[in-house]
mmCIF file of C-alpha atoms and ligand atoms in Angstrom:
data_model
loop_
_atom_site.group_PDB
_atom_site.id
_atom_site.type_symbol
_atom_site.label_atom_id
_atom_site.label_comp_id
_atom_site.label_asym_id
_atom_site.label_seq_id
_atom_site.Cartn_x
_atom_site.Cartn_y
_atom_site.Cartn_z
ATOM 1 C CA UNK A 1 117.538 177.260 113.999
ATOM 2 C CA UNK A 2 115.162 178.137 111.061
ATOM 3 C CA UNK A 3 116.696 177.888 107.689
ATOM 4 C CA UNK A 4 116.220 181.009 105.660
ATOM 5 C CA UNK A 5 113.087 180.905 103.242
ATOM 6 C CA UNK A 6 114.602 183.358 100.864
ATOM 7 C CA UNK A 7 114.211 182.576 97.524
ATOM 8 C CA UNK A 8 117.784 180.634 97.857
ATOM 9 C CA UNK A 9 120.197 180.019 94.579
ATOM 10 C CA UNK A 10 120.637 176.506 94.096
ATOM 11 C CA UNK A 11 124.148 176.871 94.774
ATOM 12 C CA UNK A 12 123.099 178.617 98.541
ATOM 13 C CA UNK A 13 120.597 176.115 98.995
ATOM 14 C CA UNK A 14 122.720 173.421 98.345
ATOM 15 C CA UNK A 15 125.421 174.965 100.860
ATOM 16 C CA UNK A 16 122.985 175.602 103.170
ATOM 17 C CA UNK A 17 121.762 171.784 102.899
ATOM 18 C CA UNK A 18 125.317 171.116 103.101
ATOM 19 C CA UNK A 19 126.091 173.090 106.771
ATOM 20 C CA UNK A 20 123.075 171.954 108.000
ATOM 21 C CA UNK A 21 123.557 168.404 107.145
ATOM 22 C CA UNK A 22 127.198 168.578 108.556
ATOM 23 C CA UNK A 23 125.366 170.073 112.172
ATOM 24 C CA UNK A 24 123.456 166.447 111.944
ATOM 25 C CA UNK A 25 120.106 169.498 111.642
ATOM 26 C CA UNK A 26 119.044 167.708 108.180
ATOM 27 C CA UNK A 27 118.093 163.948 108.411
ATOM 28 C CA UNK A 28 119.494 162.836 104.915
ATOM 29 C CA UNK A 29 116.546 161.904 103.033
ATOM 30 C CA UNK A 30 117.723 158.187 102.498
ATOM 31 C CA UNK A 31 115.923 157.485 98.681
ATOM 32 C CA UNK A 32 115.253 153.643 99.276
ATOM 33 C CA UNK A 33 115.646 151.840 96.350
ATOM 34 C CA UNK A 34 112.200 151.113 95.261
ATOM 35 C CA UNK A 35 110.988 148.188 96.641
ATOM 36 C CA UNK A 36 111.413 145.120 94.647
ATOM 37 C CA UNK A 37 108.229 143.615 93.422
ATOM 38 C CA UNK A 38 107.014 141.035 94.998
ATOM 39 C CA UNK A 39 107.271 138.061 93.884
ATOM 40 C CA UNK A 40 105.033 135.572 95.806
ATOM 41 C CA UNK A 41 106.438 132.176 96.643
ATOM 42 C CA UNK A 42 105.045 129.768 94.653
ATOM 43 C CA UNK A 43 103.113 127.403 96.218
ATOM 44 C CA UNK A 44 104.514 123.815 95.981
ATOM 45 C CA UNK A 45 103.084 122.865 92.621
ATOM 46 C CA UNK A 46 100.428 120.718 92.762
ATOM 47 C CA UNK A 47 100.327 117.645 90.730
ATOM 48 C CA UNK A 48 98.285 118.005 86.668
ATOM 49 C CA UNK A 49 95.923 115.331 86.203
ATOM 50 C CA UNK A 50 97.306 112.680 83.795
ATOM 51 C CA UNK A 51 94.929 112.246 81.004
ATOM 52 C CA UNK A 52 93.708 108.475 80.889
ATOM 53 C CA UNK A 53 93.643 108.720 76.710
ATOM 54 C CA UNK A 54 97.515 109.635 76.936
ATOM 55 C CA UNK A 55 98.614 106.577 79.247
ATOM 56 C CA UNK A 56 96.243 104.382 76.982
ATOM 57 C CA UNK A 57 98.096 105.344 73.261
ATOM 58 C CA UNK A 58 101.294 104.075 75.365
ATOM 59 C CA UNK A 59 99.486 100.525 76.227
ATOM 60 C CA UNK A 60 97.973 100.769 72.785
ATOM 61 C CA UNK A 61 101.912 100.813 71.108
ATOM 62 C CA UNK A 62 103.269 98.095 73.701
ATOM 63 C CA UNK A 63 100.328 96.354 72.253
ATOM 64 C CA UNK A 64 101.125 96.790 68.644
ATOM 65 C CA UNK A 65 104.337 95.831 69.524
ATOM 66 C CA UNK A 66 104.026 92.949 70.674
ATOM 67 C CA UNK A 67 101.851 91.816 67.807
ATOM 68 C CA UNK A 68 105.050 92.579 66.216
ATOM 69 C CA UNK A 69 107.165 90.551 67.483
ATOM 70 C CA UNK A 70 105.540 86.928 67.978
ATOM 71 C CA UNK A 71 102.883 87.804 70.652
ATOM 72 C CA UNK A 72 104.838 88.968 74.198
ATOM 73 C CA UNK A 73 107.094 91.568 75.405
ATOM 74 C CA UNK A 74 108.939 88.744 77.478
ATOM 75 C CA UNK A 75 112.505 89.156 78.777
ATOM 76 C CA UNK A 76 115.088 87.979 76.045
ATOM 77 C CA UNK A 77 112.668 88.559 72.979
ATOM 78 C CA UNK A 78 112.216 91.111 70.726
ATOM 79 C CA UNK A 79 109.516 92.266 72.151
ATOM 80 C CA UNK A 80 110.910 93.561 75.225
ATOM 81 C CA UNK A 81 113.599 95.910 73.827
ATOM 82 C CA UNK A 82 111.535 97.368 71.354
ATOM 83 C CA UNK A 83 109.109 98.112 74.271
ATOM 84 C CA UNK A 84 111.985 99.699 75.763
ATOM 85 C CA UNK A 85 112.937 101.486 72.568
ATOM 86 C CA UNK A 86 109.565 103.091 72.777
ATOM 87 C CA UNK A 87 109.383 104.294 76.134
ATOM 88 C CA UNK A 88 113.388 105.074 75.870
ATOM 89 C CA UNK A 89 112.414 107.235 72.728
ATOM 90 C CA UNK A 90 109.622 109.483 74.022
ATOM 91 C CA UNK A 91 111.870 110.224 77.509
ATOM 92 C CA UNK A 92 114.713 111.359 75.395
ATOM 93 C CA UNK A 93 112.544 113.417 73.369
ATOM 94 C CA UNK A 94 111.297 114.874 76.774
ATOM 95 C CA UNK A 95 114.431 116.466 78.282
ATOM 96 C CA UNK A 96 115.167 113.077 80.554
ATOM 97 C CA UNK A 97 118.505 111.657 81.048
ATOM 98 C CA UNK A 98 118.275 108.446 80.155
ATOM 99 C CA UNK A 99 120.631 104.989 80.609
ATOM 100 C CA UNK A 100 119.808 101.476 79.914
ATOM 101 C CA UNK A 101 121.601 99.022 82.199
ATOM 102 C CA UNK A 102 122.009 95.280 80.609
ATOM 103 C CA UNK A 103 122.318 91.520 82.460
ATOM 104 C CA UNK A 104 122.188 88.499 81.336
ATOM 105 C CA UNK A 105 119.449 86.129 83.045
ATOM 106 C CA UNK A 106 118.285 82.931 81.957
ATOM 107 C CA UNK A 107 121.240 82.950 79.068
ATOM 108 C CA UNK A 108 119.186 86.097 77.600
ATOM 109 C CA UNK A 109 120.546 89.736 77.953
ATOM 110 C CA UNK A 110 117.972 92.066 79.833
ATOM 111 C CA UNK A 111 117.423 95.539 79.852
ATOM 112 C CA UNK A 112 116.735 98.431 82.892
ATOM 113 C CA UNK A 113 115.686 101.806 81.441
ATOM 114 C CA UNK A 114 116.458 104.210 84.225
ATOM 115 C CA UNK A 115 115.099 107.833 83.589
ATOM 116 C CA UNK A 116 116.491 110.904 85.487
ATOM 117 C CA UNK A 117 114.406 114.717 85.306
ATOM 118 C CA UNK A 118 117.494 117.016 85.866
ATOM 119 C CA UNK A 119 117.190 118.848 89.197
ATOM 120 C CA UNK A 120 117.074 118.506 92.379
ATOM 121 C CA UNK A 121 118.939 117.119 95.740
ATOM 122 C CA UNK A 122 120.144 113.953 94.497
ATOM 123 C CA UNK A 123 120.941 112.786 98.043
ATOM 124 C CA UNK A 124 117.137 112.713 98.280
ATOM 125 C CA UNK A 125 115.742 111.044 95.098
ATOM 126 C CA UNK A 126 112.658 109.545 94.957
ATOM 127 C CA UNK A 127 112.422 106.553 92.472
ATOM 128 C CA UNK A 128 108.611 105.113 90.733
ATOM 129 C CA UNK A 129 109.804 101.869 88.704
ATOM 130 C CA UNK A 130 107.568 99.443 86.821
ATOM 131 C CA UNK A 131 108.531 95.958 85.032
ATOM 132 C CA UNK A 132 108.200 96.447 81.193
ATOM 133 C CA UNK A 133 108.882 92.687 80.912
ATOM 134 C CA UNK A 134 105.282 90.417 80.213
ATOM 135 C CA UNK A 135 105.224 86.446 80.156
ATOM 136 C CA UNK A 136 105.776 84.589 77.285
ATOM 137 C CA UNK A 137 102.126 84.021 76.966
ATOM 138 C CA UNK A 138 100.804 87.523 76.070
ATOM 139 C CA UNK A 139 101.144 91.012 75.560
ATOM 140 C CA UNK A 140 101.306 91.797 79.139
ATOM 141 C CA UNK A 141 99.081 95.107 78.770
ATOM 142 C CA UNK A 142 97.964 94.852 82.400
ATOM 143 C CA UNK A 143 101.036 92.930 83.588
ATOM 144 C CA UNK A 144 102.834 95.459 83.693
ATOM 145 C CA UNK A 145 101.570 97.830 80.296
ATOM 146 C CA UNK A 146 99.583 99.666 83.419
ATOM 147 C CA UNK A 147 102.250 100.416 85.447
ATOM 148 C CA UNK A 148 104.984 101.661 82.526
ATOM 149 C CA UNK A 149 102.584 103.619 81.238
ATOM 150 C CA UNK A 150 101.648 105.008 84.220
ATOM 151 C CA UNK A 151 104.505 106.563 85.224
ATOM 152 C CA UNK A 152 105.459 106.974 81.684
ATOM 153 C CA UNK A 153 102.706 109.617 81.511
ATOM 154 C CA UNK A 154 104.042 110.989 84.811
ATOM 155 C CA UNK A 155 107.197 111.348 83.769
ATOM 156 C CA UNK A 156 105.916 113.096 80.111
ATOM 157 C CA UNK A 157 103.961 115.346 83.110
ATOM 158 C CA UNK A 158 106.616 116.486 84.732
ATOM 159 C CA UNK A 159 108.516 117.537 81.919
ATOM 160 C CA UNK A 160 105.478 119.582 80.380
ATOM 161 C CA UNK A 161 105.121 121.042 83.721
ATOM 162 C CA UNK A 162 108.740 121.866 84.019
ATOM 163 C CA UNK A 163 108.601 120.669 87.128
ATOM 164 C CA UNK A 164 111.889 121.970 89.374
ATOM 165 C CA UNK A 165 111.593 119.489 92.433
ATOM 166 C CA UNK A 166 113.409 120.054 95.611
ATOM 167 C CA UNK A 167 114.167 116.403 95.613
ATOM 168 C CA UNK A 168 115.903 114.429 92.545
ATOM 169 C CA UNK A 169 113.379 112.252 91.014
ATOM 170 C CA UNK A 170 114.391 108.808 89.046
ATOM 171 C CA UNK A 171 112.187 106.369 86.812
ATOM 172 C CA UNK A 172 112.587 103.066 86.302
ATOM 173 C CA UNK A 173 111.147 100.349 83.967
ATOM 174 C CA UNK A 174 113.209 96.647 84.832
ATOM 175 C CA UNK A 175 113.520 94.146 82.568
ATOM 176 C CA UNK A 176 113.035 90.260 83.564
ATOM 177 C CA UNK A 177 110.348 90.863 86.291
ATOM 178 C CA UNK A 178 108.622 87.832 86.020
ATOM 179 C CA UNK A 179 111.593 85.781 86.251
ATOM 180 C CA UNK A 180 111.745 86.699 89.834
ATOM 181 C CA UNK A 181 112.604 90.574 90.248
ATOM 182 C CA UNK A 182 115.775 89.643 87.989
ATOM 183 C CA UNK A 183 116.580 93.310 86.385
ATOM 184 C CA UNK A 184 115.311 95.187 89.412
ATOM 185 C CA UNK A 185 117.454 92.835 91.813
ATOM 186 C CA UNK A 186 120.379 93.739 89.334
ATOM 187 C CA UNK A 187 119.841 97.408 89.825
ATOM 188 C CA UNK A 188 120.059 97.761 93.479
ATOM 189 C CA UNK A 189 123.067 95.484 93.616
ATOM 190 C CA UNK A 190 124.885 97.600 91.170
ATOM 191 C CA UNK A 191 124.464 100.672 93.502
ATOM 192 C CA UNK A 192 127.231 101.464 95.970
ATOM 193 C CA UNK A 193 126.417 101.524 100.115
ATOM 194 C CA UNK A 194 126.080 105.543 99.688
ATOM 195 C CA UNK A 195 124.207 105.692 96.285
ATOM 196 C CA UNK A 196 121.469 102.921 98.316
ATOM 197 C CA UNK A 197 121.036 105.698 100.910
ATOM 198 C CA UNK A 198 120.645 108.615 98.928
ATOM 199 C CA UNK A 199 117.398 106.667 97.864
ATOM 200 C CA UNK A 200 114.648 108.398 99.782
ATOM 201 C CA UNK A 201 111.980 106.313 98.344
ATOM 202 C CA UNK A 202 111.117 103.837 95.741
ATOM 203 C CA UNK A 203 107.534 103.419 93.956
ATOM 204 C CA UNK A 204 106.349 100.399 92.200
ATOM 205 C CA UNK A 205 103.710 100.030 90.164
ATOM 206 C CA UNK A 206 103.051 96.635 89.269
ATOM 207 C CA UNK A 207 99.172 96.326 87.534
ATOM 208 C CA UNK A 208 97.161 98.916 88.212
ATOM 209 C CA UNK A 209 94.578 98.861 85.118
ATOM 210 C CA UNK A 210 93.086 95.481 86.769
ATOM 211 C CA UNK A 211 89.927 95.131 84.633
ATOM 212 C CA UNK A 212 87.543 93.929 87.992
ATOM 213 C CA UNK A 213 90.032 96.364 89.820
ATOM 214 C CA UNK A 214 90.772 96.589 93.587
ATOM 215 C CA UNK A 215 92.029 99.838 95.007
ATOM 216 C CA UNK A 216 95.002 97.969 97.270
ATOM 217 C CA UNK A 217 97.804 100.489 98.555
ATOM 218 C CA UNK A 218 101.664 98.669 99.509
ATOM 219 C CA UNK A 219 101.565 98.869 103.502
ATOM 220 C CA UNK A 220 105.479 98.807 103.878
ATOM 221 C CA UNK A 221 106.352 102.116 104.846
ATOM 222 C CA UNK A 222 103.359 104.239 106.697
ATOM 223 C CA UNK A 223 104.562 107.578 104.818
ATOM 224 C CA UNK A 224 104.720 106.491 101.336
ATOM 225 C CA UNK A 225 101.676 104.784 102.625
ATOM 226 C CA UNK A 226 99.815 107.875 104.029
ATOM 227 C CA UNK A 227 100.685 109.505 100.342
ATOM 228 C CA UNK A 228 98.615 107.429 98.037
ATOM 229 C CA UNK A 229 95.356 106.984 100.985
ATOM 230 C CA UNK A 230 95.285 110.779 101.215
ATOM 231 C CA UNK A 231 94.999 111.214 97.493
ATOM 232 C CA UNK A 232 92.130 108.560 97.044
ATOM 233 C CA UNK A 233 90.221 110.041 100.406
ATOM 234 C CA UNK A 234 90.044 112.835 97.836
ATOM 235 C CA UNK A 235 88.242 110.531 95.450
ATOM 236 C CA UNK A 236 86.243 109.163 98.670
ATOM 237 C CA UNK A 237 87.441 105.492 97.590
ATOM 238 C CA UNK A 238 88.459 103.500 100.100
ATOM 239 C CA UNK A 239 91.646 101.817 99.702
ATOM 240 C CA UNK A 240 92.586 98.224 101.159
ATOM 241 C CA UNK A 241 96.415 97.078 101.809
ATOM 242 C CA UNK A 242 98.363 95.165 99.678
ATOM 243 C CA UNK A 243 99.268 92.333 101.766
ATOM 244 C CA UNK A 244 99.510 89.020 98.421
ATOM 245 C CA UNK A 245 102.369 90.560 97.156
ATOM 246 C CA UNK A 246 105.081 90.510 100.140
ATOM 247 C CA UNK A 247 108.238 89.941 98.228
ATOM 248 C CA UNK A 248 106.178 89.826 94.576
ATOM 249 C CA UNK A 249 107.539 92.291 92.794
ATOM 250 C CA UNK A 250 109.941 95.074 92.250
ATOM 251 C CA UNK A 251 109.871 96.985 95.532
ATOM 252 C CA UNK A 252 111.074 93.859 97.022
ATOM 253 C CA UNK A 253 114.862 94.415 95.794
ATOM 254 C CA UNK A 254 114.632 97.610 97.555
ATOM 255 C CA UNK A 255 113.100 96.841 100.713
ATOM 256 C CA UNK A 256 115.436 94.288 101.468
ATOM 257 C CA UNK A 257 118.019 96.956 100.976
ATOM 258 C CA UNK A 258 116.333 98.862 103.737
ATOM 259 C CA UNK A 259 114.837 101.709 101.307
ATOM 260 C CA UNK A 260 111.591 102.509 102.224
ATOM 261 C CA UNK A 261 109.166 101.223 99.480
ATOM 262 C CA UNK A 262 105.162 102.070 98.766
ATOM 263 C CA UNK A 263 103.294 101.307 95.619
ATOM 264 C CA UNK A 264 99.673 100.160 93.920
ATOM 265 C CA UNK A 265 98.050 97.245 92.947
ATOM 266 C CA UNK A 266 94.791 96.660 91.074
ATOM 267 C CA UNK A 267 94.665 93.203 91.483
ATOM 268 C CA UNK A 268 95.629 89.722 89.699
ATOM 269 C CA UNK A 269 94.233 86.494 90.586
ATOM 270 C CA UNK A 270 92.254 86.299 93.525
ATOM 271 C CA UNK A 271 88.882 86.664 93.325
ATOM 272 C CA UNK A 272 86.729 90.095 94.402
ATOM 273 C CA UNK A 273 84.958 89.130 97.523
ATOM 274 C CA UNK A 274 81.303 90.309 98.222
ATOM 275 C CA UNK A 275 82.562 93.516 100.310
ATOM 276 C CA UNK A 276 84.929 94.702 98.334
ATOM 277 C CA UNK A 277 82.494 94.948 95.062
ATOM 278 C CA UNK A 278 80.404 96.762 97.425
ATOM 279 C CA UNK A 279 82.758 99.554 98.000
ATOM 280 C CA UNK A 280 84.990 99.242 94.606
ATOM 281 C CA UNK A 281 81.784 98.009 91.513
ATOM 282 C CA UNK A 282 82.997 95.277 89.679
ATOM 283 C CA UNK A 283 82.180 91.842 90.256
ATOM 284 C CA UNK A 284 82.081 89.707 93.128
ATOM 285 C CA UNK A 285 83.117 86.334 92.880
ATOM 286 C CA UNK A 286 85.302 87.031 89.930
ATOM 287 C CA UNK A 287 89.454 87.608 89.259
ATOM 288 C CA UNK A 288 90.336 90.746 89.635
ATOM 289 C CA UNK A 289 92.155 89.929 86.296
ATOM 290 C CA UNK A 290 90.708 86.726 85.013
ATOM 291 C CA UNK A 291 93.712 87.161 82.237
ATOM 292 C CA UNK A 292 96.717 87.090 84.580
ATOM 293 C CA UNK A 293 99.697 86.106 82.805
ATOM 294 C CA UNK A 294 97.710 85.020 80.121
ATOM 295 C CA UNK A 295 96.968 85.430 75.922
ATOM 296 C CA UNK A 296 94.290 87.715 76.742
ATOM 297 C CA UNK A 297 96.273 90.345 78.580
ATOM 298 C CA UNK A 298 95.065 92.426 76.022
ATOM 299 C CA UNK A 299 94.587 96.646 75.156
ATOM 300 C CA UNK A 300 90.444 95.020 75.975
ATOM 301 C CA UNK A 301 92.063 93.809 79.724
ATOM 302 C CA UNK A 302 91.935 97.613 80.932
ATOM 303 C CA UNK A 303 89.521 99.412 83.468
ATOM 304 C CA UNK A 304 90.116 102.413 82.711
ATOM 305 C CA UNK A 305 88.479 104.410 85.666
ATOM 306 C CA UNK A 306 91.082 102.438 87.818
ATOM 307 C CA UNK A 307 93.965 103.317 84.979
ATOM 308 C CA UNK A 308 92.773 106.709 85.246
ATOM 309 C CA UNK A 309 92.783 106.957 89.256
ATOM 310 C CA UNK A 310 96.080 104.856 89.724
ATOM 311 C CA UNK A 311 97.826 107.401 87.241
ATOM 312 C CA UNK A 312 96.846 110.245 88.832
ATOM 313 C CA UNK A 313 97.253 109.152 91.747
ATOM 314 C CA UNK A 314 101.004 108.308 91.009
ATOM 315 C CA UNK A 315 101.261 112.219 89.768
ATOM 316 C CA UNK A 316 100.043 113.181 93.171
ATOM 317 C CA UNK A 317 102.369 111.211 95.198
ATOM 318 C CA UNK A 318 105.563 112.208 93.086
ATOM 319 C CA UNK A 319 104.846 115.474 92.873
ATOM 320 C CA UNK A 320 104.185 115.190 97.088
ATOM 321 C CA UNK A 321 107.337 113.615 97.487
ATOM 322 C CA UNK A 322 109.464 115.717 94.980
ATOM 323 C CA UNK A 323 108.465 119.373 96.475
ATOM 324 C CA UNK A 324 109.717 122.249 94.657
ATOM 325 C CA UNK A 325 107.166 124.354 91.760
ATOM 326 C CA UNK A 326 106.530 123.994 88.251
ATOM 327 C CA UNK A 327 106.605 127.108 85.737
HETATM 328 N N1 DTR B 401 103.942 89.038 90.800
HETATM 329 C C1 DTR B 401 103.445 90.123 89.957
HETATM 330 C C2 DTR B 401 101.979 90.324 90.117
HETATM 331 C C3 DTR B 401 101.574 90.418 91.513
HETATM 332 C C4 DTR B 401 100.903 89.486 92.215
HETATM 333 N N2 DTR B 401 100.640 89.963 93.458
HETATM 334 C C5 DTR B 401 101.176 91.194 93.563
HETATM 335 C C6 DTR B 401 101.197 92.090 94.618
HETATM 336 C C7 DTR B 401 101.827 93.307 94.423
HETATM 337 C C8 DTR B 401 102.446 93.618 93.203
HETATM 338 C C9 DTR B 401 102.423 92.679 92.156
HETATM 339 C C10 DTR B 401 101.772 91.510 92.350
HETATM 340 C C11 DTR B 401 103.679 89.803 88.514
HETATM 341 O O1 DTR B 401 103.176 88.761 88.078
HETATM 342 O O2 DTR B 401 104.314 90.607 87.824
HETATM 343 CA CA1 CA B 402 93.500 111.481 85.081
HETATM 344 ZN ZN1 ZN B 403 103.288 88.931 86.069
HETATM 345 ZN ZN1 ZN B 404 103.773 92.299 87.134
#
């Protein structure tokens, strides 16, 4: 049927359109909606690098305060809550939600700082924990000043990254470590039979600044595992397992609540063999930190390549494990 090519009024035209559309002749010219743009899914974020300087102002306060408060950051002195103070302070400041859990041990009260980043599935969090706690002795910079600061600057990371992980990620600094695992101990006991579970994965990070470091990876559970020997393969260093510290620190709380538990360790007192100087530097024969649990735990008892490395590579594996993109 041809449609009439006269010079039609709109009104005909439109009539026309109208009969022809109602004969099913016209196809109505569907106007799609234009196309959304399209927005590419991010990629899963990949992790920032921590910057080295950052996690050493940190060691450089829990330094200053201990020569503040008699010498040590030990469990039951003043030392140790105005570590926590600090760290407590610059998580608030950072969007965290923050809670400090108290005990008693030793007829002292101790102090957990636990540190949640708002977002994601809380039925899979992912916890990194260090002890804040040093001996009476010293200052405890590498024992454990590494470690908080380590995933101190993490956690400062993920909140400048606005990170929005898929899983719920937790920190945790424990008080009363070197009494024997006292405030972490505390911690898992306090949480219920379904709160244990929704633990996907706990961290520790228990000297990692060693200044004759090693480069020793927890072998408890073969993903967390797999997590931190990928990211130094990146850095071609090869990476040894942690096998002294079985039950040594505070991953061991966890693991004997059946959460799966990885971690990093520079090194305390054994000595470097031959081998391993040959693959790590440093110095055979020698501690790997000559000033475990001693005065001269010191800001000066720092490598900071292996600071450096073991904080970035703690970015990598939580932002790994946490999935989900950062703005
Ligand atoms: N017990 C820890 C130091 C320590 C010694 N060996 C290991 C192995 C893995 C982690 C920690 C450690 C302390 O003195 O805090
Ligand atoms: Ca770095
Ligand atoms: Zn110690
Ligand atoms: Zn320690």
């Amino acid at each position: 049927m041809h449609s009439s090519h006269s010079r039609r009024t709109p009104v005909a035209g439109a009539a026309l359109a109208t009969a022809a559309l109602a004969v099913g002749l016209l196809a109505p010219t569907v106007h799609a909606a234009p196309a959304a743009p399209v927005t590419p899914t991010p990629a899963a974020a990949s992790a920032p690098d921590i910057p080295v300087a950052n996690v050493k102002a940190h060691l450089a306060q829990l330094q200053q305060i201990a020569k503040a408060n008699g010498g040590n950051r030990a469990h039951g002195r003043s030392g140790y809550k105005a570590s926590l103070d600090y760290v407590k302070g610059k998580l608030d400041a950072a969007g965290f939600t923050t809670s400090v859990q108290q005990f008693s041990s030793s007829g002292a009260t101790g102090y957990n700082l636990i540190a949640d980043w708002p977002g994601g599935d809380t039925s899979r969090t992912v916890m990194a924990g260090a002890h804040l706690d040093s001996v009476t002795a010293g200052p405890g910079i590498n024992d454990n000043g590494s470690g908080s600061a380590g995933i101190l600057e993490t956690a400062l990371a993920v909140s400048r990254a606005r990170l929005k992980p898929d899983n719920h990620l937790r920190f945790a600094w424990w008080g009363a470590e070197e009494l024997g695992m006292v405030g972490s101990r505390n911690y898992v006991n306090s949480l219920s039979t379904g709160d244990r579970s929704k633990i996907s994965g706990y961290l520790n990070f228990d000297m990692i600044g060693s200044p004759n470091p090693g480069y020793f990876v927890y072998d408890d559970d073969p993903t967390l595992e797999k997590v931190f020997k990928d990211y130094f393969a990146t850095l071609s260093i090869p990476t040894e397992i942690e096998t002294e510290g079985d039950g040594r620190s505070d991953h061991a709380p966890f693991k004997n609540a059946g959460i799966p538990v990885g971690g990093l360790f520079s090194g305390a007192d054994y000595t470097k063999t031959a081998a391993q100087a040959q693959k790590w530097g440093g110095s055979a024969g020698k501690e790997f930190d000559a000033c475990y649990h001693s005065s001269c735990d010191t800001s000066t008892n720092i490598d900071d390549t292996a600071l450096d490395h073991n904080s970035d590579a703690i970015a990598y594996a939580l932002w790994q494990l946490a999935g989900g993109t950062s703005s």
